[in-house]
Coordinates of N, CA, C and O and ligand atoms in Angstrom, one line a residue:
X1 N 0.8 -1.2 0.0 CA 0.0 0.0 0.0 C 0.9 1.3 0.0 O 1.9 1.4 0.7
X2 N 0.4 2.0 -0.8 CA 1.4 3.5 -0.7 C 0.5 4.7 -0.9 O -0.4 4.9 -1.8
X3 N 0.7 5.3 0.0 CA -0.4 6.6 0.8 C 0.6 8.1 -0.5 O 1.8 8.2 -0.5
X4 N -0.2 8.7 -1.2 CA -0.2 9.7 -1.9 C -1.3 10.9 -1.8 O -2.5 10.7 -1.5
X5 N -0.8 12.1 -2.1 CA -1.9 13.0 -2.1 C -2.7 12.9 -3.1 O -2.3 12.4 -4.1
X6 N -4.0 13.4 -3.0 CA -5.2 13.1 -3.9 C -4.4 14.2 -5.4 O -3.5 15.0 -5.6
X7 N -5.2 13.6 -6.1 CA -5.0 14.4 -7.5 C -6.0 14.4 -8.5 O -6.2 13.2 -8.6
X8 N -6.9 15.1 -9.5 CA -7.7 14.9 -10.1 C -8.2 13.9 -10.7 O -9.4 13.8 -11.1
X9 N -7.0 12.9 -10.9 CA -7.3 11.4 -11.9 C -7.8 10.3 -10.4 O -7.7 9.1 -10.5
X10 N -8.2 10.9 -9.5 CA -8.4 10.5 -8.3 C -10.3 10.7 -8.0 O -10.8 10.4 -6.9
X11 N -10.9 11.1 -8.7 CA -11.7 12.2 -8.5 C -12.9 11.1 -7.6 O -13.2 11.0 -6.4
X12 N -13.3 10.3 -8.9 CA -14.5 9.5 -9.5 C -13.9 8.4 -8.6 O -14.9 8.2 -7.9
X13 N -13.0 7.5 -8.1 CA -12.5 6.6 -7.5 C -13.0 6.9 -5.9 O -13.6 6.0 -5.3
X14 N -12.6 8.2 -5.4 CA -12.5 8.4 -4.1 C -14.2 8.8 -3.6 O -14.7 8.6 -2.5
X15 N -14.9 9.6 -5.1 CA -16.0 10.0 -4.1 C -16.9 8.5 -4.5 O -18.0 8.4 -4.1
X16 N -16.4 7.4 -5.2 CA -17.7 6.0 -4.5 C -16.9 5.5 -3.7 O -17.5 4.5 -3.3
X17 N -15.8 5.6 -3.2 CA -15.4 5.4 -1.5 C -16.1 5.6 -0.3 O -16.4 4.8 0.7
X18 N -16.1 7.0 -0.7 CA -17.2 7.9 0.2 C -18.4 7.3 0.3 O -18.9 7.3 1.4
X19 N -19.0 6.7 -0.6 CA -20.4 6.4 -0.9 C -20.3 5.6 -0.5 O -21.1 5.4 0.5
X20 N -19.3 4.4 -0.8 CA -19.5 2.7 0.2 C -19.4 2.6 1.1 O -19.8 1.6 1.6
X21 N -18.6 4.1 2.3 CA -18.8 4.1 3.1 C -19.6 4.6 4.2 O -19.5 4.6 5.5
X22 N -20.5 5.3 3.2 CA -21.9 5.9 3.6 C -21.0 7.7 4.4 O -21.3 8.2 5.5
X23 N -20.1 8.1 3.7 CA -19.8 9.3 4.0 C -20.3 10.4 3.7 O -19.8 11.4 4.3
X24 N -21.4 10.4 2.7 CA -21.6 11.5 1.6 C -22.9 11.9 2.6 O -23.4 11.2 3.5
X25 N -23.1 12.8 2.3 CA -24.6 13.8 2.3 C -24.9 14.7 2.0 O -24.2 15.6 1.5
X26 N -26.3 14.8 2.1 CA -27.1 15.8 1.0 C -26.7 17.1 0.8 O -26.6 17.7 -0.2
X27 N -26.4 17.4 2.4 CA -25.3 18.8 2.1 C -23.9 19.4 2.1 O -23.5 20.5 2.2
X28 N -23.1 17.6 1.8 CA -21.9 17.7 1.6 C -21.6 17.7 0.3 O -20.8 16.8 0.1
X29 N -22.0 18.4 -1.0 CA -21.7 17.7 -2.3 C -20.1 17.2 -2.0 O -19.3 18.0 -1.5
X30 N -19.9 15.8 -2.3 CA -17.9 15.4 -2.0 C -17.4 16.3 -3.2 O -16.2 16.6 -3.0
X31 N -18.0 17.0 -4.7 CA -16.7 16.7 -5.5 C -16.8 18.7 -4.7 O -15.9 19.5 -5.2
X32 N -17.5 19.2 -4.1 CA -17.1 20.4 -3.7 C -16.6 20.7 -2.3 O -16.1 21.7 -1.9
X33 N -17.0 19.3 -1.3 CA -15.5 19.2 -0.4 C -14.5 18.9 -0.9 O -13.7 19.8 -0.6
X34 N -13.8 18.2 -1.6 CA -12.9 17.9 -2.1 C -12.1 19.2 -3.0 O -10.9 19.1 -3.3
X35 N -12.6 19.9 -3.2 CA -12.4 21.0 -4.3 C -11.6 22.0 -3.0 O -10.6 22.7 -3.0
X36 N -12.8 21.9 -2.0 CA -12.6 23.0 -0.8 C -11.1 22.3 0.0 O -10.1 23.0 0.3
X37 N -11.3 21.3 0.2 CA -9.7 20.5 0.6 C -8.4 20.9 -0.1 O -7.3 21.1 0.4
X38 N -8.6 21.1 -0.9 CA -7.0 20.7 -1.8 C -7.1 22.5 -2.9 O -6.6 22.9 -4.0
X39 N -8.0 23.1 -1.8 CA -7.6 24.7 -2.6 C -6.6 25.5 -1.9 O -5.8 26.4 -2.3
X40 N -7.0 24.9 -0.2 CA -6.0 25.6 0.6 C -4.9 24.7 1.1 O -5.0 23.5 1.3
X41 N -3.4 25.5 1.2 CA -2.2 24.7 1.9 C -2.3 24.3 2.8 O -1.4 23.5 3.0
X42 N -3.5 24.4 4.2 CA -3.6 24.4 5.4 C -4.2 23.1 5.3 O -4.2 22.4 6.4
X43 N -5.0 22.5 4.1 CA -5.3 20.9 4.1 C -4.9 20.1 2.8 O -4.2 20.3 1.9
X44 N -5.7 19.0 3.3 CA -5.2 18.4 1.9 C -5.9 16.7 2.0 O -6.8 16.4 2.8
X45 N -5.4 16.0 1.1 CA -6.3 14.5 1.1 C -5.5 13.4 0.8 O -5.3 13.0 -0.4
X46 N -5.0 12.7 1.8 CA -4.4 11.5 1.7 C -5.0 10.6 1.0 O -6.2 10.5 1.3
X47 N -4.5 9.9 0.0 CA -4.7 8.3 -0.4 C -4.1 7.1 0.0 O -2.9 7.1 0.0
X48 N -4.7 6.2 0.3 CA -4.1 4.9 0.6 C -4.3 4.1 -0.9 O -5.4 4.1 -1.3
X49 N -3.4 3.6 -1.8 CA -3.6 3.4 -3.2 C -2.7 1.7 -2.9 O -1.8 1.4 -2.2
X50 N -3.7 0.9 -3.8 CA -3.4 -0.6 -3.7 C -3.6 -0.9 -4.9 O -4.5 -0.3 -5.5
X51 N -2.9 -1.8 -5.7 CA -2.8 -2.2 -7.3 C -4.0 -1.1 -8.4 O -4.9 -1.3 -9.2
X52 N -3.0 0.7 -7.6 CA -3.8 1.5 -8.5 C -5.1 1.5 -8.4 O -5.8 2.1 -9.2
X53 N -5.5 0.8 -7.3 CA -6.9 1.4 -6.9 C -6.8 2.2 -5.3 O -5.9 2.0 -4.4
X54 N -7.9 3.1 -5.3 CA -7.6 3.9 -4.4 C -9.0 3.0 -3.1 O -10.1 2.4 -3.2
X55 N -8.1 3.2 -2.2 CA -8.8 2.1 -0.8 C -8.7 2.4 0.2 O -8.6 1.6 1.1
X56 N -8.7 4.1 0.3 CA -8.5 4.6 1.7 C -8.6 6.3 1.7 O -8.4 6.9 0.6
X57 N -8.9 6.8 2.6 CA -8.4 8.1 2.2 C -8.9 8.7 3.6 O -9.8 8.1 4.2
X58 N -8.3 10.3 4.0 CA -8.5 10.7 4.9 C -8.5 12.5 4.3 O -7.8 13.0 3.4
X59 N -9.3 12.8 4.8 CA -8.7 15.2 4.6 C -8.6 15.2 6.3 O -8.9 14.6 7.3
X60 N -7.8 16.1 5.8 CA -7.0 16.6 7.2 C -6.7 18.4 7.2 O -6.6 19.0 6.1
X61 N -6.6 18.8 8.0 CA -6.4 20.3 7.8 C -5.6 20.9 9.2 O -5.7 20.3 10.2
X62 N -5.2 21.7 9.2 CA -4.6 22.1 10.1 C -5.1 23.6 10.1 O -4.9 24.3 9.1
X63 N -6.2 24.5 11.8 CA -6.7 25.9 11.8 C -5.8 26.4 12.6 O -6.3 27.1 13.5
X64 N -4.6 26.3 12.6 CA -3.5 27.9 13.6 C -3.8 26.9 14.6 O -2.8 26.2 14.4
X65 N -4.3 26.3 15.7 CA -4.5 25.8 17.0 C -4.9 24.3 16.8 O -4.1 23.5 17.4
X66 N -6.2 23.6 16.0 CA -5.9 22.6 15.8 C -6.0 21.7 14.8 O -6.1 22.5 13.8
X67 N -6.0 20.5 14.4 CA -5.5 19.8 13.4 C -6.7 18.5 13.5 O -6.7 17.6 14.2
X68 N -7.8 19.0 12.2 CA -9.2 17.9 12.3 C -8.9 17.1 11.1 O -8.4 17.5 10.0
X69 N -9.2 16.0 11.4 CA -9.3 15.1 10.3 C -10.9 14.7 10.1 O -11.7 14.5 11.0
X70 N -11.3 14.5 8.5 CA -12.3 14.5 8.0 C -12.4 13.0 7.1 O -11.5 12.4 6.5
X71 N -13.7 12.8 7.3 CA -14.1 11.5 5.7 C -12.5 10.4 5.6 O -11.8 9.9 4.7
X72 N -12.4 10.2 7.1 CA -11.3 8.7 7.2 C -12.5 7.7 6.5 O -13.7 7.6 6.8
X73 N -11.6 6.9 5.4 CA -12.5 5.7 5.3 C -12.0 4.6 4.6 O -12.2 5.0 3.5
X74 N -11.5 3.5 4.6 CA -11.3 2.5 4.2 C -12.0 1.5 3.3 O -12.8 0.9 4.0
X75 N -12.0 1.2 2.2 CA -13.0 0.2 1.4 C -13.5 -1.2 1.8 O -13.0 -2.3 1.7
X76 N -14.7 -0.8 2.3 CA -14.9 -2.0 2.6 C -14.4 -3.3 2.6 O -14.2 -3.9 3.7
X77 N -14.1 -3.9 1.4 CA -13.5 -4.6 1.1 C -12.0 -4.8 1.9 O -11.8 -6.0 1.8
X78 N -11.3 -4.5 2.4 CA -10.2 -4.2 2.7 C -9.7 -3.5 4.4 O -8.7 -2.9 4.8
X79 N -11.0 -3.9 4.9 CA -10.9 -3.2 5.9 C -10.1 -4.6 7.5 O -9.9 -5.8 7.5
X80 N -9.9 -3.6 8.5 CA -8.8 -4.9 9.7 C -7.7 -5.4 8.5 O -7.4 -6.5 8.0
X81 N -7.4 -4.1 8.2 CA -6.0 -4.9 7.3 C -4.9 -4.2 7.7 O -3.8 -4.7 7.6
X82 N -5.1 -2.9 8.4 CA -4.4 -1.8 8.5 C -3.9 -0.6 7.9 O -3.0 0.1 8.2
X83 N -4.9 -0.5 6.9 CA -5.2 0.9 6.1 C -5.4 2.0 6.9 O -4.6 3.0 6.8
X84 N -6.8 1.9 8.1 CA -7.0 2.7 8.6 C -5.6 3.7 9.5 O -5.2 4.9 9.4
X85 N -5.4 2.6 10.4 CA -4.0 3.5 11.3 C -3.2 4.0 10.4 O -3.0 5.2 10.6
X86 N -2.4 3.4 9.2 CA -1.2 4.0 8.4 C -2.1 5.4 7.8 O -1.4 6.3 7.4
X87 N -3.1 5.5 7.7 CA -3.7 6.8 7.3 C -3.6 8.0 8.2 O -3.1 9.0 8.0
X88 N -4.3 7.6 9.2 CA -4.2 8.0 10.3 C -2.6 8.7 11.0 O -2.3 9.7 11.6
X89 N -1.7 7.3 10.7 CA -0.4 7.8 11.1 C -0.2 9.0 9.9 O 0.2 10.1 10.4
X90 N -0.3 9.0 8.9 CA 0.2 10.0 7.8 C -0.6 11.2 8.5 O 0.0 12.2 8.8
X91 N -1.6 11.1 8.7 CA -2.0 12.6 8.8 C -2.0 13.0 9.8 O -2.4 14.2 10.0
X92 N -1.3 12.2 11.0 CA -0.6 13.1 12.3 C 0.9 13.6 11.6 O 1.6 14.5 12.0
X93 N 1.1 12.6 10.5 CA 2.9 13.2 10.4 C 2.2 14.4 9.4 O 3.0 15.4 9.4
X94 N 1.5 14.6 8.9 CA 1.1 15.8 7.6 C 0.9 17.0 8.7 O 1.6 18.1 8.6
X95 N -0.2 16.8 9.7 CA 0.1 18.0 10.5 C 0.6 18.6 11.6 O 0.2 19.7 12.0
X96 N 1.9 17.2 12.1 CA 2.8 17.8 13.5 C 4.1 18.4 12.2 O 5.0 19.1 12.6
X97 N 4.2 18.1 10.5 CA 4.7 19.0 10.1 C 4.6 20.3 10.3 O 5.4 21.0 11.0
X98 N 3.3 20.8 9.5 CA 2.7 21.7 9.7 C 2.8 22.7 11.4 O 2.2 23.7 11.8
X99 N 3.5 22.2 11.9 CA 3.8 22.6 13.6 C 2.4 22.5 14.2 O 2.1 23.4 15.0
X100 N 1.5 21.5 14.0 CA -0.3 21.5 14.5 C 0.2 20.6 15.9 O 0.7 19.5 15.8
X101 N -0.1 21.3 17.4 CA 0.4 20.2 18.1 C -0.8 19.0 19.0 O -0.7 18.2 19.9
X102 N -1.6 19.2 18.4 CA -2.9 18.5 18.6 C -4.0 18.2 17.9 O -4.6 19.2 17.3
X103 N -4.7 16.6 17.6 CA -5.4 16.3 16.5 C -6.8 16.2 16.7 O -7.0 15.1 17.1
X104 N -8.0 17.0 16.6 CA -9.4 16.2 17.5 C -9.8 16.2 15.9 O -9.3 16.4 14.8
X105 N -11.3 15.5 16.6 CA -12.2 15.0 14.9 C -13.4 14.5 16.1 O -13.6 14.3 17.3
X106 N -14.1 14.6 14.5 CA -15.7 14.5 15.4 C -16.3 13.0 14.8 O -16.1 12.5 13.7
X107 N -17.1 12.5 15.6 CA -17.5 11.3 15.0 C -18.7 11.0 15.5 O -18.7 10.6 16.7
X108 N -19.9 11.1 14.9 CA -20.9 10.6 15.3 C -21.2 9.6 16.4 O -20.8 8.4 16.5
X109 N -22.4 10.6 17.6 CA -22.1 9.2 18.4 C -22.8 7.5 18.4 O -22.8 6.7 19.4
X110 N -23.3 7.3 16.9 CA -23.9 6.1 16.8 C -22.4 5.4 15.9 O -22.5 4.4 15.2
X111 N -21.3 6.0 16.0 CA -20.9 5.1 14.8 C -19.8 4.4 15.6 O -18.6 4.7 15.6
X112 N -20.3 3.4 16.3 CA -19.3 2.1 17.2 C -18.5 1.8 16.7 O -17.6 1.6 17.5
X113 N -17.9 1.6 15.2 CA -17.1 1.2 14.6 C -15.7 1.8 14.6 O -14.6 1.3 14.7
X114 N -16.2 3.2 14.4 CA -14.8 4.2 14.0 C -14.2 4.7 15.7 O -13.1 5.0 15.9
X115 N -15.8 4.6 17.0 CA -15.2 5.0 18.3 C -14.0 3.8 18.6 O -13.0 4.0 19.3
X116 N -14.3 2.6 18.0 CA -13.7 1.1 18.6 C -12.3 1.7 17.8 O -11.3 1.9 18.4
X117 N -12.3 1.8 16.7 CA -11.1 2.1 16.0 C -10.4 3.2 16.5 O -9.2 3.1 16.6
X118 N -11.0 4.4 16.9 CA -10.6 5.6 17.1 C -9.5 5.1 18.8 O -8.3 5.3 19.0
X119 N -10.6 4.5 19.6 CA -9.8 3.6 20.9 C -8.6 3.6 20.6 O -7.8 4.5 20.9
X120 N -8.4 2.5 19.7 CA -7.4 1.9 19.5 C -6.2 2.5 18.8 O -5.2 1.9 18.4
X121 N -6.4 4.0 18.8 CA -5.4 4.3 18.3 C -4.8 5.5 19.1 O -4.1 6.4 18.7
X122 N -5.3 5.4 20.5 CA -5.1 6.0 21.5 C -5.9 7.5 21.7 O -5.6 8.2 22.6
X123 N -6.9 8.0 20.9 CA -7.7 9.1 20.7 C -8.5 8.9 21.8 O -8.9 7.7 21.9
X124 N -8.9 9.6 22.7 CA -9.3 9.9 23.8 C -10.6 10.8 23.7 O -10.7 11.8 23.0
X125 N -11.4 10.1 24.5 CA -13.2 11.0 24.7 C -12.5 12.3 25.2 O -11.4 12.3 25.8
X126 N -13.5 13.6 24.8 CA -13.2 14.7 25.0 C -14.4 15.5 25.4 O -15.1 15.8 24.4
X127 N -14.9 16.0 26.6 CA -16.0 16.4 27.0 C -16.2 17.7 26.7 O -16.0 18.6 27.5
X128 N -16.8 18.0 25.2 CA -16.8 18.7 24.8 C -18.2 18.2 23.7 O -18.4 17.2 23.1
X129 N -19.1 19.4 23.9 CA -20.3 19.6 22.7 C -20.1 20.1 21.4 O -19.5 21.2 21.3
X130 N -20.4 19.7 20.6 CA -20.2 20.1 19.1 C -21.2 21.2 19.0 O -22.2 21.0 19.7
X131 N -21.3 22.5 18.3 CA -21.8 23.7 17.7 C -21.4 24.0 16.2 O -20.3 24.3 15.8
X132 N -22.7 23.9 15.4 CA -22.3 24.3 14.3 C -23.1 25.5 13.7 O -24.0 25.8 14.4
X133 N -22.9 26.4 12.4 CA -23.6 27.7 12.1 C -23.5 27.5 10.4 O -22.3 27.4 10.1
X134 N -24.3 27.4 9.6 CA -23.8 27.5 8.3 C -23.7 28.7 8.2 O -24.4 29.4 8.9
X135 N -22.7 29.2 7.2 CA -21.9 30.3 6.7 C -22.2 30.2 5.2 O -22.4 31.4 4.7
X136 N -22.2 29.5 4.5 CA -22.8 29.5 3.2 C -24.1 28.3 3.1 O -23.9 27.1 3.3
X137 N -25.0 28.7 2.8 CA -26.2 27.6 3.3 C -25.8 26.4 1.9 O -25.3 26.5 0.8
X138 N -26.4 25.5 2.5 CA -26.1 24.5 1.5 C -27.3 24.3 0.4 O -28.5 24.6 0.8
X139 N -27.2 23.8 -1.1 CA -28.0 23.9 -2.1 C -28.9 22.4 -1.2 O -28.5 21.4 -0.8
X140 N -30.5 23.2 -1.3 CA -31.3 22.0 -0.8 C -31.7 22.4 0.9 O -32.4 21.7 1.6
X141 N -31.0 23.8 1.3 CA -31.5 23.8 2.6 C -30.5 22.8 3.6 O -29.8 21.8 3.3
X142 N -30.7 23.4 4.9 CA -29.2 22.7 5.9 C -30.6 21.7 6.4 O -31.9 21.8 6.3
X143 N -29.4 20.4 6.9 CA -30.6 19.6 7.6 C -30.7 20.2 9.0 O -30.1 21.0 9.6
X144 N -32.0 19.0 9.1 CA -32.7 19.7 10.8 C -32.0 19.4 11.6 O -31.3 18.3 11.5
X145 N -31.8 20.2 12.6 CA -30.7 20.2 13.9 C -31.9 18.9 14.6 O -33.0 19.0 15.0
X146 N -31.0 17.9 14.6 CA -31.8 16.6 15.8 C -31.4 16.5 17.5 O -31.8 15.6 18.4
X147 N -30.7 17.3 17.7 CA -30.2 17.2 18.9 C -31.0 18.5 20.0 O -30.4 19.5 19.9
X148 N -31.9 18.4 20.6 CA -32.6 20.1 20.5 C -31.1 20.9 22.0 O -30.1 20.2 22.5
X149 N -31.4 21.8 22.3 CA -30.5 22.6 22.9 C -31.3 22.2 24.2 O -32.5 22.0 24.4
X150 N -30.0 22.0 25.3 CA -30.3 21.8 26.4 C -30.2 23.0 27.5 O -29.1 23.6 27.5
X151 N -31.1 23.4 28.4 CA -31.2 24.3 29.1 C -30.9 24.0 30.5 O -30.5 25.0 31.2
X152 N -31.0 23.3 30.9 CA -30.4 22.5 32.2 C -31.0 21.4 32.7 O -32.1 20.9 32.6
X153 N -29.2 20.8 33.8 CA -28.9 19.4 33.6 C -30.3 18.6 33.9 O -31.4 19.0 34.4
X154 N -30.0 17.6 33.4 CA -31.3 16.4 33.6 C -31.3 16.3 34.9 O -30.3 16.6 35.6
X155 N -33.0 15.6 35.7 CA -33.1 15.8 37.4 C -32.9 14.2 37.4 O -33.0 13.5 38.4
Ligands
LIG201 C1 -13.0 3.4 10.7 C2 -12.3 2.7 9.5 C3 -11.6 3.8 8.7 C4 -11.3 1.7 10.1 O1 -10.5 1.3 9.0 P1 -9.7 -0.1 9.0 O2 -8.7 0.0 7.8 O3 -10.6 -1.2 9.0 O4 -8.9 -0.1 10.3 P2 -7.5 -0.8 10.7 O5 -7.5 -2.1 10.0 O6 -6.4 0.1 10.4 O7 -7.6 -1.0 12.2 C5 -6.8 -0.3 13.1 C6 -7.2 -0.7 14.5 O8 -8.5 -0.3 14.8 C7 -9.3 -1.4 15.3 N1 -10.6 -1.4 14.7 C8 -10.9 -1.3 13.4 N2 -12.2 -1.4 13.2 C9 -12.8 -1.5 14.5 C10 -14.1 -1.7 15.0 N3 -15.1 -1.7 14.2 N4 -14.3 -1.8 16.3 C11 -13.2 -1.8 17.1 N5 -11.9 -1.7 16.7 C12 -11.7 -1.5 15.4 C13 -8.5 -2.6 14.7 O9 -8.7 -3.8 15.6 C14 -7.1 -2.2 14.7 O10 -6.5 -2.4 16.0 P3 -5.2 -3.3 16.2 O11 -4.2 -2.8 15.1 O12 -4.8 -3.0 17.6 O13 -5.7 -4.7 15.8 C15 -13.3 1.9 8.7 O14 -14.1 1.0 9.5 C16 -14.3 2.7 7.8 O15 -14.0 3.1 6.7 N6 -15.5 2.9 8.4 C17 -16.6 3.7 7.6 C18 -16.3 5.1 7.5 C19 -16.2 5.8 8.9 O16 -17.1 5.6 9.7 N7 -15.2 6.7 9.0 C20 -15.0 7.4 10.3 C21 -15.7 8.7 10.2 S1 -15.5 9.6 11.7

């Protein structure tokens, strides 16, 4: 396996990655995350590439303080092989170059899969609430906030 930066002849490969691994949504178009990744220096998109097919991939970015990684995902096919960590290792080495001295990422809290993975690669729960604002609304309207705001603690 050999981990390379994404490149346009990459395009159509990576976003049904995305799709096999149920990464995409309605108001993520991927080929305009992707476009948004690899415009600025402060990110970018690893590949994990296997007999020239592409079987892995991570975006990663580094904001002045910290260093998020986005859309990790491994091909089905090919997964407990150890794609995932060597990805993972690349994009702590892509942004402790970058001088980023700390890595968080957010992950849905139904997805057991990537928390059990994420474990295991020493990433630690962080008691911290996620807040988001669109800034450019997405084509199609933003989805419904499902989480409603809490006003105080449960009795
Ligand atoms: C999460 C994901 C990238 C892991 O990729 P992978 O290539 O199968 O992972 P690896 O083979 O590198 O596994 C690395 C370690 O994680 C552990 N791990 C992998 N999947 C796991 C799971 N479902 N539960 C618990 N641990 C898991 C492995 O046991 C391994 O540990 P070890 O090296 O100590 O044995 C992959 O399951 C995936 O693409 N999921 C769908 C997309 C997704 O949810 N991405 C995360 C978005 S936040």
């Amino acid at each position: 396996m050999e981990i390379v930066e994404y490149r346009d002849i990459h395009q159509t490969r990576l976003i049904e990655l995305w799709r096999a691994c149920d990464l995409t949504r309605p108001w993520n178009p991927p080929e305009a995350d992707i476009e948004r990744a690899i415009a600025n220096p402060s990110s970018t998109i690893l590949l994990a590439v296997e007999d020239e097919q592409v079987t892995g991939s991570v975006v990663c970015g580094y904001d002045g303080h910290r260093g998020w990684v986005y859309y990790l995902a491994t091909d089905p096919a090919r997964r407990g092989s150890g794609t995932g960590r060597r990805l993972m290792r690349e994009a702590e080495n892509w942004l402790r170059d970058k001088g980023c001295p700390k890595i968080e990422l957010m992950v849905r809290d139904t997805n057991e899969a990537a928390l059990g993975f994420y474990d295991s690669l020493g990433y630690e729960h962080q008691p911290v609430v996620v807040r988001a604002k669109w800034l450019i609304e997405p084509e199609g309207g933003s989805p419904t906030a499902t989480v409603p705001r809490r006003r105080n603690p449960p009795t």
